[in-house]
Short mmCIF file of C-alpha atoms in Angstrom, two decimals:
data_model
loop_
_atom_site.label_atom_id
_atom_site.label_comp_id
_atom_site.label_asym_id
_atom_site.label_seq_id
_atom_site.Cartn_x
_atom_site.Cartn_y
_atom_site.Cartn_z
CA UNK V 1 145.50 12.59 103.68
CA UNK V 2 142.06 12.70 105.24
CA UNK V 3 140.65 14.64 102.33
CA UNK V 4 142.02 12.13 99.82
CA UNK V 5 140.39 9.24 101.68
CA UNK V 6 137.00 10.91 101.72
CA UNK V 7 137.25 11.68 98.01
CA UNK V 8 138.23 8.09 97.29
CA UNK V 9 135.28 6.70 99.28
CA UNK V 10 132.87 9.10 97.55
CA UNK V 11 134.19 8.11 94.16
CA UNK V 12 133.78 4.46 94.96
CA UNK V 13 130.13 4.99 96.13
CA UNK V 14 129.27 6.98 93.00
CA UNK V 15 130.86 4.36 90.74
CA UNK V 16 128.97 1.57 92.49
CA UNK V 17 125.64 3.42 92.20
CA UNK V 18 126.23 4.04 88.51
CA UNK V 19 126.92 0.36 87.91
CA UNK V 20 123.76 -0.65 89.81
CA UNK V 21 121.61 1.74 87.78
CA UNK V 22 123.03 0.39 84.50
CA UNK V 23 122.41 -3.20 85.57
CA UNK V 24 118.81 -2.63 86.80
CA UNK V 25 117.45 -0.28 84.12
CA UNK V 26 116.44 -3.01 81.61
CA UNK V 27 114.49 -4.86 84.30
CA UNK V 28 112.75 -1.65 85.35
CA UNK V 29 111.68 -0.96 81.77
CA UNK V 30 110.20 -4.44 81.38
CA UNK V 31 108.19 -4.02 84.58
CA UNK V 32 106.78 -0.73 83.36
CA UNK V 33 105.70 -2.27 80.08
CA UNK V 34 103.91 -5.14 81.85
CA UNK V 35 102.17 -2.71 84.19
CA UNK V 36 100.86 -0.61 81.30
CA UNK V 37 99.88 -2.93 78.39
CA UNK V 38 98.58 -1.57 75.11
CA UNK V 39 94.75 -1.08 74.69
CA UNK V 40 92.94 -4.27 73.60
CA UNK V 41 90.90 -4.30 70.37
CA UNK V 42 87.13 -3.58 70.45
CA UNK V 43 85.06 -6.58 69.31
CA UNK V 44 82.49 -5.54 66.75
CA UNK V 45 80.35 -7.00 63.94
CA UNK V 46 78.86 -5.86 60.67
CA UNK V 47 75.09 -5.34 60.76
CA UNK V 48 73.01 -7.45 58.38
CA UNK V 49 69.38 -8.42 57.83
CA UNK V 50 67.97 -11.91 58.29
CA UNK V 51 64.69 -13.71 58.93
CA UNK V 52 64.22 -14.43 62.61
CA UNK V 53 62.75 -17.76 63.64
CA UNK V 54 61.04 -17.79 67.02
CA UNK V 55 57.98 -19.23 68.71
CA UNK V 56 55.55 -18.53 71.50
CA UNK V 57 53.66 -20.89 73.78
CA UNK V 58 50.14 -19.87 74.75
CA UNK V 59 47.13 -21.77 76.08
CA UNK V 60 44.33 -22.87 73.78
CA UNK V 61 41.07 -24.76 74.06
CA UNK V 62 39.77 -27.76 72.16
CA UNK V 63 36.11 -27.49 71.19
CA UNK V 64 33.82 -29.67 69.13
CA UNK V 65 33.90 -28.94 65.41
CA UNK V 66 30.10 -28.76 65.51
CA UNK V 67 27.87 -28.64 68.57
CA UNK V 68 24.12 -28.16 68.90
CA UNK V 69 21.53 -28.16 71.65
CA UNK V 70 18.34 -29.88 70.48
CA UNK V 71 14.97 -28.55 71.73
CA UNK V 72 11.41 -29.50 70.92
CA UNK V 73 9.87 -27.13 68.38
CA UNK V 74 6.30 -27.51 69.71
CA UNK V 75 4.88 -28.09 73.19
CA UNK V 76 4.53 -31.83 73.61
CA UNK V 77 5.36 -34.87 75.72
CA UNK V 78 8.26 -37.26 75.24
CA UNK V 79 6.80 -40.49 73.91
CA UNK V 80 9.96 -42.47 73.17
CA UNK V 81 13.73 -41.86 73.45
CA UNK V 82 16.05 -43.87 71.25
CA UNK V 83 19.50 -42.64 72.36
CA UNK V 84 21.34 -41.82 75.57
CA UNK V 85 24.57 -40.15 76.66
CA UNK V 86 27.52 -41.56 74.69
CA UNK V 87 25.40 -42.83 71.80
CA UNK V 88 27.07 -42.39 68.41
CA UNK V 89 24.50 -41.23 65.87
CA UNK V 90 24.48 -40.47 62.17
CA UNK V 91 22.93 -37.54 60.33
CA UNK V 92 19.13 -37.86 60.09
CA UNK V 93 18.87 -40.58 62.73
CA UNK V 94 15.71 -40.51 64.90
CA UNK V 95 16.64 -39.53 68.46
CA UNK V 96 13.24 -39.10 70.13
CA UNK V 97 9.53 -39.09 69.32
CA UNK V 98 7.02 -36.70 70.88
CA UNK V 99 3.25 -36.73 71.10
CA UNK V 100 0.80 -33.84 71.10
CA UNK V 101 -2.92 -34.83 70.82
CA UNK V 102 -3.96 -31.29 69.86
CA UNK V 103 -1.83 -31.48 66.72
CA UNK V 104 -3.86 -34.50 65.58
CA UNK V 105 -7.06 -32.53 66.08
CA UNK V 106 -5.60 -29.58 64.18
CA UNK V 107 -4.69 -31.92 61.34
CA UNK V 108 -8.24 -33.30 61.08
CA UNK V 109 -9.73 -29.80 61.15
CA UNK V 110 -7.34 -28.55 58.45
CA UNK V 111 -8.14 -31.48 56.21
CA UNK V 112 -11.91 -30.86 56.59
CA UNK V 113 -11.58 -27.17 55.78
CA UNK V 114 -9.50 -28.02 52.75
CA UNK V 115 -12.16 -30.38 51.40
CA UNK V 116 -14.89 -27.80 51.99
CA UNK V 117 -13.01 -25.05 50.22
CA UNK V 118 -12.17 -27.39 47.39
CA UNK V 119 -15.88 -28.17 46.90
CA UNK V 120 -16.81 -24.48 46.89
CA UNK V 121 -14.12 -23.73 44.37
CA UNK V 122 -15.23 -26.56 42.08
CA UNK V 123 -18.86 -25.34 42.24
CA UNK V 124 -18.03 -21.69 41.55
CA UNK V 125 -15.74 -22.68 38.73
CA UNK V 126 -18.48 -24.80 37.14
CA UNK V 127 -21.00 -21.92 37.49
CA UNK V 128 -18.66 -19.48 35.80
CA UNK V 129 -17.94 -21.89 32.94
CA UNK V 130 -21.70 -22.40 32.29
CA UNK V 131 -22.40 -18.67 32.32
CA UNK V 132 -19.47 -18.06 30.03
CA UNK V 133 -20.75 -20.65 27.58
CA UNK V 134 -24.29 -19.23 27.72
CA UNK V 135 -23.07 -15.64 27.27
CA UNK V 136 -21.95 -16.56 23.78
CA UNK V 137 -25.66 -16.29 22.80
CA UNK V 138 -26.40 -12.55 22.68
CA UNK V 139 -28.87 -11.25 25.31
CA UNK V 140 -28.90 -14.37 27.50
CA UNK V 141 -26.42 -13.35 30.29
CA UNK V 142 -25.52 -9.86 31.35
CA UNK V 143 -21.88 -8.84 31.65
CA UNK V 144 -22.39 -8.01 35.35
CA UNK V 145 -23.53 -11.56 36.15
CA UNK V 146 -20.54 -12.96 34.30
CA UNK V 147 -18.12 -10.70 36.21
CA UNK V 148 -19.66 -11.67 39.56
CA UNK V 149 -19.33 -15.37 38.75
CA UNK V 150 -15.67 -14.88 37.84
CA UNK V 151 -15.01 -12.98 41.09
CA UNK V 152 -16.71 -15.75 43.10
CA UNK V 153 -14.51 -18.35 41.37
CA UNK V 154 -11.34 -16.41 42.12
CA UNK V 155 -12.36 -15.88 45.76
CA UNK V 156 -13.09 -19.55 46.29
CA UNK V 157 -9.78 -20.47 44.68
CA UNK V 158 -7.93 -18.14 47.08
CA UNK V 159 -9.73 -19.73 50.04
CA UNK V 160 -8.83 -23.15 48.69
CA UNK V 161 -5.14 -22.16 48.53
CA UNK V 162 -5.31 -20.80 52.09
CA UNK V 163 -6.73 -24.12 53.31
CA UNK V 164 -3.90 -25.95 51.57
CA UNK V 165 -1.32 -23.74 53.33
CA UNK V 166 -2.99 -24.29 56.72
CA UNK V 167 -2.89 -28.05 56.23
CA UNK V 168 0.77 -27.85 55.27
CA UNK V 169 1.52 -25.81 58.40
CA UNK V 170 -0.12 -28.37 60.66
CA UNK V 171 1.73 -31.12 58.81
CA UNK V 172 5.04 -29.32 59.41
CA UNK V 173 4.28 -29.03 63.13
CA UNK V 174 3.51 -32.73 63.29
CA UNK V 175 6.93 -33.36 61.68
CA UNK V 176 8.54 -31.54 64.62
CA UNK V 177 7.32 -34.32 66.90
CA UNK V 178 10.31 -36.31 65.67
CA UNK V 179 13.76 -35.16 66.84
CA UNK V 180 16.50 -36.14 64.38
CA UNK V 181 20.26 -35.63 64.38
CA UNK V 182 21.32 -32.71 62.12
CA UNK V 183 24.82 -34.20 61.69
CA UNK V 184 26.82 -37.26 62.71
CA UNK V 185 28.31 -37.14 66.17
CA UNK V 186 27.97 -38.27 69.76
CA UNK V 187 25.31 -37.47 72.34
CA UNK V 188 27.09 -35.74 75.22
CA UNK V 189 24.07 -34.73 77.32
CA UNK V 190 20.46 -35.85 77.86
CA UNK V 191 18.29 -33.75 80.14
CA UNK V 192 14.80 -35.33 79.93
CA UNK V 193 13.18 -38.71 80.32
CA UNK V 194 10.20 -40.43 78.74
CA UNK V 195 6.92 -38.69 79.57
CA UNK V 196 8.48 -35.30 80.26
CA UNK V 197 6.75 -32.15 79.04
CA UNK V 198 8.99 -30.26 76.61
CA UNK V 199 8.79 -27.30 74.32
CA UNK V 200 10.75 -24.39 72.85
CA UNK V 201 13.61 -22.94 74.93
CA UNK V 202 12.31 -20.75 77.74
CA UNK V 203 8.75 -22.13 77.50
CA UNK V 204 8.48 -25.86 77.84
CA UNK V 205 12.14 -26.58 78.61
CA UNK V 206 14.93 -24.60 80.24
CA UNK V 207 17.44 -27.27 79.22
CA UNK V 208 17.77 -28.95 75.80
CA UNK V 209 16.64 -32.50 75.19
CA UNK V 210 20.07 -33.49 73.90
CA UNK V 211 23.49 -31.98 73.23
CA UNK V 212 25.11 -33.35 70.09
CA UNK V 213 28.81 -32.89 69.29
CA UNK V 214 30.97 -33.80 66.32
CA UNK V 215 34.19 -35.13 67.87
CA UNK V 216 35.99 -36.90 65.04
CA UNK V 217 37.22 -33.43 64.12
CA UNK V 218 37.92 -30.69 66.67
CA UNK V 219 38.70 -27.00 66.65
CA UNK V 220 41.76 -25.75 68.51
CA UNK V 221 40.93 -22.17 69.50
CA UNK V 222 43.76 -19.81 70.45
CA UNK V 223 43.73 -16.08 71.19
CA UNK V 224 46.94 -14.71 69.63
CA UNK V 225 48.12 -11.43 71.24
CA UNK V 226 48.18 -8.32 69.06
CA UNK V 227 51.99 -8.18 68.98
CA UNK V 228 52.18 -11.53 67.13
CA UNK V 229 49.21 -11.33 64.75
CA UNK V 230 51.43 -10.12 61.89
CA UNK V 231 53.31 -13.42 61.87
CA UNK V 232 50.21 -15.65 61.51
CA UNK V 233 48.68 -16.82 58.24
CA UNK V 234 46.63 -19.73 56.90
CA UNK V 235 49.82 -21.68 56.14
CA UNK V 236 51.12 -21.66 59.72
CA UNK V 237 51.47 -25.01 61.45
CA UNK V 238 51.51 -25.49 65.20
CA UNK V 239 52.01 -28.31 67.66
CA UNK V 240 50.40 -28.72 71.06
CA UNK V 241 50.16 -30.96 74.09
CA UNK V 242 47.42 -31.70 76.62
CA UNK V 243 47.75 -32.56 80.30
CA UNK V 244 46.22 -36.01 79.98
CA UNK V 245 48.82 -36.99 77.34
CA UNK V 246 51.93 -34.97 78.28
CA UNK V 247 54.35 -37.12 76.26
CA UNK V 248 52.40 -36.94 73.01
CA UNK V 249 52.69 -33.99 70.63
CA UNK V 250 49.81 -33.23 68.28
CA UNK V 251 49.99 -31.18 65.08
CA UNK V 252 47.49 -28.82 63.53
CA UNK V 253 47.32 -26.22 60.78
CA UNK V 254 45.79 -22.76 60.98
CA UNK V 255 42.43 -22.87 59.22
CA UNK V 256 40.67 -19.64 60.17
CA UNK V 257 41.73 -16.18 61.34
CA UNK V 258 39.13 -13.87 62.83
CA UNK V 259 40.59 -10.86 61.05
CA UNK V 260 39.82 -8.61 64.04
CA UNK V 261 40.93 -8.21 67.64
CA UNK V 262 38.77 -9.12 70.57
CA UNK V 263 37.83 -5.83 72.28
CA UNK V 264 38.46 -7.30 75.73
CA UNK V 265 41.58 -9.42 75.23
CA UNK V 266 43.12 -7.40 72.37
CA UNK V 267 43.89 -10.70 70.68
CA UNK V 268 42.88 -12.37 67.42
CA UNK V 269 40.83 -15.56 67.58
CA UNK V 270 42.67 -18.23 65.60
CA UNK V 271 41.29 -21.69 64.84
CA UNK V 272 43.08 -24.86 63.80
CA UNK V 273 41.36 -28.06 62.61
CA UNK V 274 42.46 -31.18 64.50
CA UNK V 275 41.65 -34.70 63.27
CA UNK V 276 40.55 -36.82 66.21
CA UNK V 277 39.87 -40.21 64.67
CA UNK V 278 41.35 -42.02 67.67
CA UNK V 279 39.11 -40.05 70.09
CA UNK V 280 42.12 -39.36 72.32
CA UNK V 281 41.22 -35.69 72.56
CA UNK V 282 38.03 -34.41 74.14
CA UNK V 283 36.21 -31.10 73.72
CA UNK V 284 36.96 -28.78 76.62
CA UNK V 285 40.60 -29.84 77.04
CA UNK V 286 43.15 -27.07 77.60
CA UNK V 287 46.16 -27.30 75.29
CA UNK V 288 49.63 -25.76 75.46
CA UNK V 289 50.11 -24.49 71.90
CA UNK V 290 53.56 -23.83 70.45
CA UNK V 291 53.20 -21.35 67.59
CA UNK V 292 56.21 -20.68 65.32
CA UNK V 293 56.58 -17.05 64.33
CA UNK V 294 58.09 -17.02 60.86
CA UNK V 295 58.61 -13.68 59.17
CA UNK V 296 59.14 -13.50 55.42
CA UNK V 297 60.42 -9.92 55.82
CA UNK V 298 64.10 -9.71 56.82
CA UNK V 299 64.93 -7.30 59.65
CA UNK V 300 68.08 -6.36 61.54
CA UNK V 301 68.99 -9.10 64.05
CA UNK V 302 71.80 -8.56 66.56
CA UNK V 303 73.22 -10.40 69.58
CA UNK V 304 71.30 -9.42 72.69
CA UNK V 305 74.56 -8.28 74.35
CA UNK V 306 74.91 -5.60 71.66
CA UNK V 307 71.87 -3.77 73.06
CA UNK V 308 72.39 -1.19 75.79
CA UNK V 309 69.48 -0.58 78.14
CA UNK V 310 70.12 2.62 80.06
CA UNK V 311 68.10 5.19 81.91
CA UNK V 312 68.14 7.29 78.74
CA UNK V 313 66.61 4.58 76.56
CA UNK V 314 67.61 1.60 74.46
CA UNK V 315 70.64 1.90 72.19
CA UNK V 316 73.22 0.08 70.10
CA UNK V 317 76.74 1.50 69.86
CA UNK V 318 77.82 2.27 66.31
CA UNK V 319 81.56 2.46 65.69
CA UNK V 320 83.32 4.60 63.11
CA UNK V 321 87.05 4.96 62.44
CA UNK V 322 87.66 7.30 65.35
CA UNK V 323 84.51 7.57 67.51
CA UNK V 324 81.46 5.77 68.94
CA UNK V 325 77.83 6.81 68.62
CA UNK V 326 74.79 5.67 70.57
CA UNK V 327 71.91 4.93 68.17
CA UNK V 328 68.40 4.85 69.65
CA UNK V 329 66.46 1.74 68.65
CA UNK V 330 63.32 -0.26 69.36
CA UNK V 331 63.48 -3.99 70.00
CA UNK V 332 61.29 -6.76 68.59
CA UNK V 333 61.35 -10.48 69.23
CA UNK V 334 64.04 -12.08 71.34
CA UNK V 335 65.13 -15.70 71.09
CA UNK V 336 68.32 -17.75 71.51
CA UNK V 337 70.41 -14.74 72.48
CA UNK V 338 69.37 -12.71 69.43
CA UNK V 339 67.04 -9.73 69.20
CA UNK V 340 65.30 -7.87 66.39
CA UNK V 341 66.04 -4.15 66.31
CA UNK V 342 64.50 -1.22 64.46
CA UNK V 343 66.14 2.16 64.07
CA UNK V 344 68.15 4.52 61.82
CA UNK V 345 70.67 1.90 60.77
CA UNK V 346 71.85 0.44 57.49
CA UNK V 347 73.44 -2.77 56.31
CA UNK V 348 77.18 -3.10 57.05
CA UNK V 349 77.17 -0.61 59.93
CA UNK V 350 79.76 -1.61 62.52
CA UNK V 351 78.26 -2.22 65.95
CA UNK V 352 79.95 -2.98 69.25
CA UNK V 353 79.57 -6.65 70.18
CA UNK V 354 79.05 -5.99 73.92
CA UNK V 355 77.48 -2.64 74.60
CA UNK V 356 78.17 -1.05 78.00
CA UNK V 357 78.03 2.48 79.36
CA UNK V 358 81.82 2.48 79.59
CA UNK V 359 81.84 3.33 75.89
CA UNK V 360 80.29 6.78 75.94
CA UNK V 361 78.42 8.57 73.19
CA UNK V 362 80.67 10.49 70.77
CA UNK V 363 83.76 9.16 72.57
CA UNK V 364 87.04 9.19 70.65
CA UNK V 365 88.35 5.67 70.10
CA UNK V 366 91.97 4.81 70.82
CA UNK V 367 91.76 1.04 70.60
CA UNK V 368 91.64 -0.76 67.23
CA UNK V 369 88.35 -2.29 66.02
CA UNK V 370 88.20 -6.02 65.49
CA UNK V 371 85.13 -6.83 63.34
CA UNK V 372 83.77 -10.36 63.07
#
């Protein structure tokens, strides 16, 4: 009897356990599936070429379109000044008049020497003409006398020409006693007063009489770094701002490229012409210049997240049907989350959208590729 009871209890326990296993096995399978989901797809994209639009902001300087320091050509004294700082002048306008008494004396002496040489030339010419006329009668004038008369005429004529040149030189020096504007502009500096002794730079005057600037048109001068010189041409347009007018944007167009790099800055001097009819801008102002970098050549452009920067170098991850490959590249410009790349790639290569070191080089892929 006791053995039968034990057997019956054991049978009941085994039957109950079997029923519990059958009831719980579907739930256990579902939990296992949730705990181990299938691999997600790898986001990728097809490589293509496009023109990248970007810009750089660098400082520039506004300078006068033309600027000149005016000195006295000859040593003299300031007799009269007709303009002052801020005076607007036109080309050829008289700015100052000098006086130099010694130039007047030189003029009188040159005129006297010219008259004397002219008289000698007229006399020698007349003598030669008479001898020439007389020599037509045989035996009256020797050939030697005729040759000497001709030589004297030529010598006096040369002296006459020299006296003319000397008078012209003195006259030119007297013309330098008037200081005139070489172009239209504004007087921005005046360093002497009436009665001052002036002369050439380094002799009579260390400072110029006047500084004249053309301000209705300015030059915007920018030193473009070497890395960006390939994107600049004479058709490029820029915009800039100045501190005194922060809310106003000015436009300019590239007019001149130096065509060489500055040996110190390793940058190319670039000039833009700026119309300044309203006189809002002043020479010497510092401008913040926004230069668009437009490239007519199409290069590979990828999302910046697709570039892997590791201790081994810079790479993008190229995907094939069953493996990944790290491709070494060089980067170019970067703007708005996109970067230019250069390397052994071709159009329609499949690249990983977000490159990380979790995807190793030459790793076998198990997840599907989802290209955008």
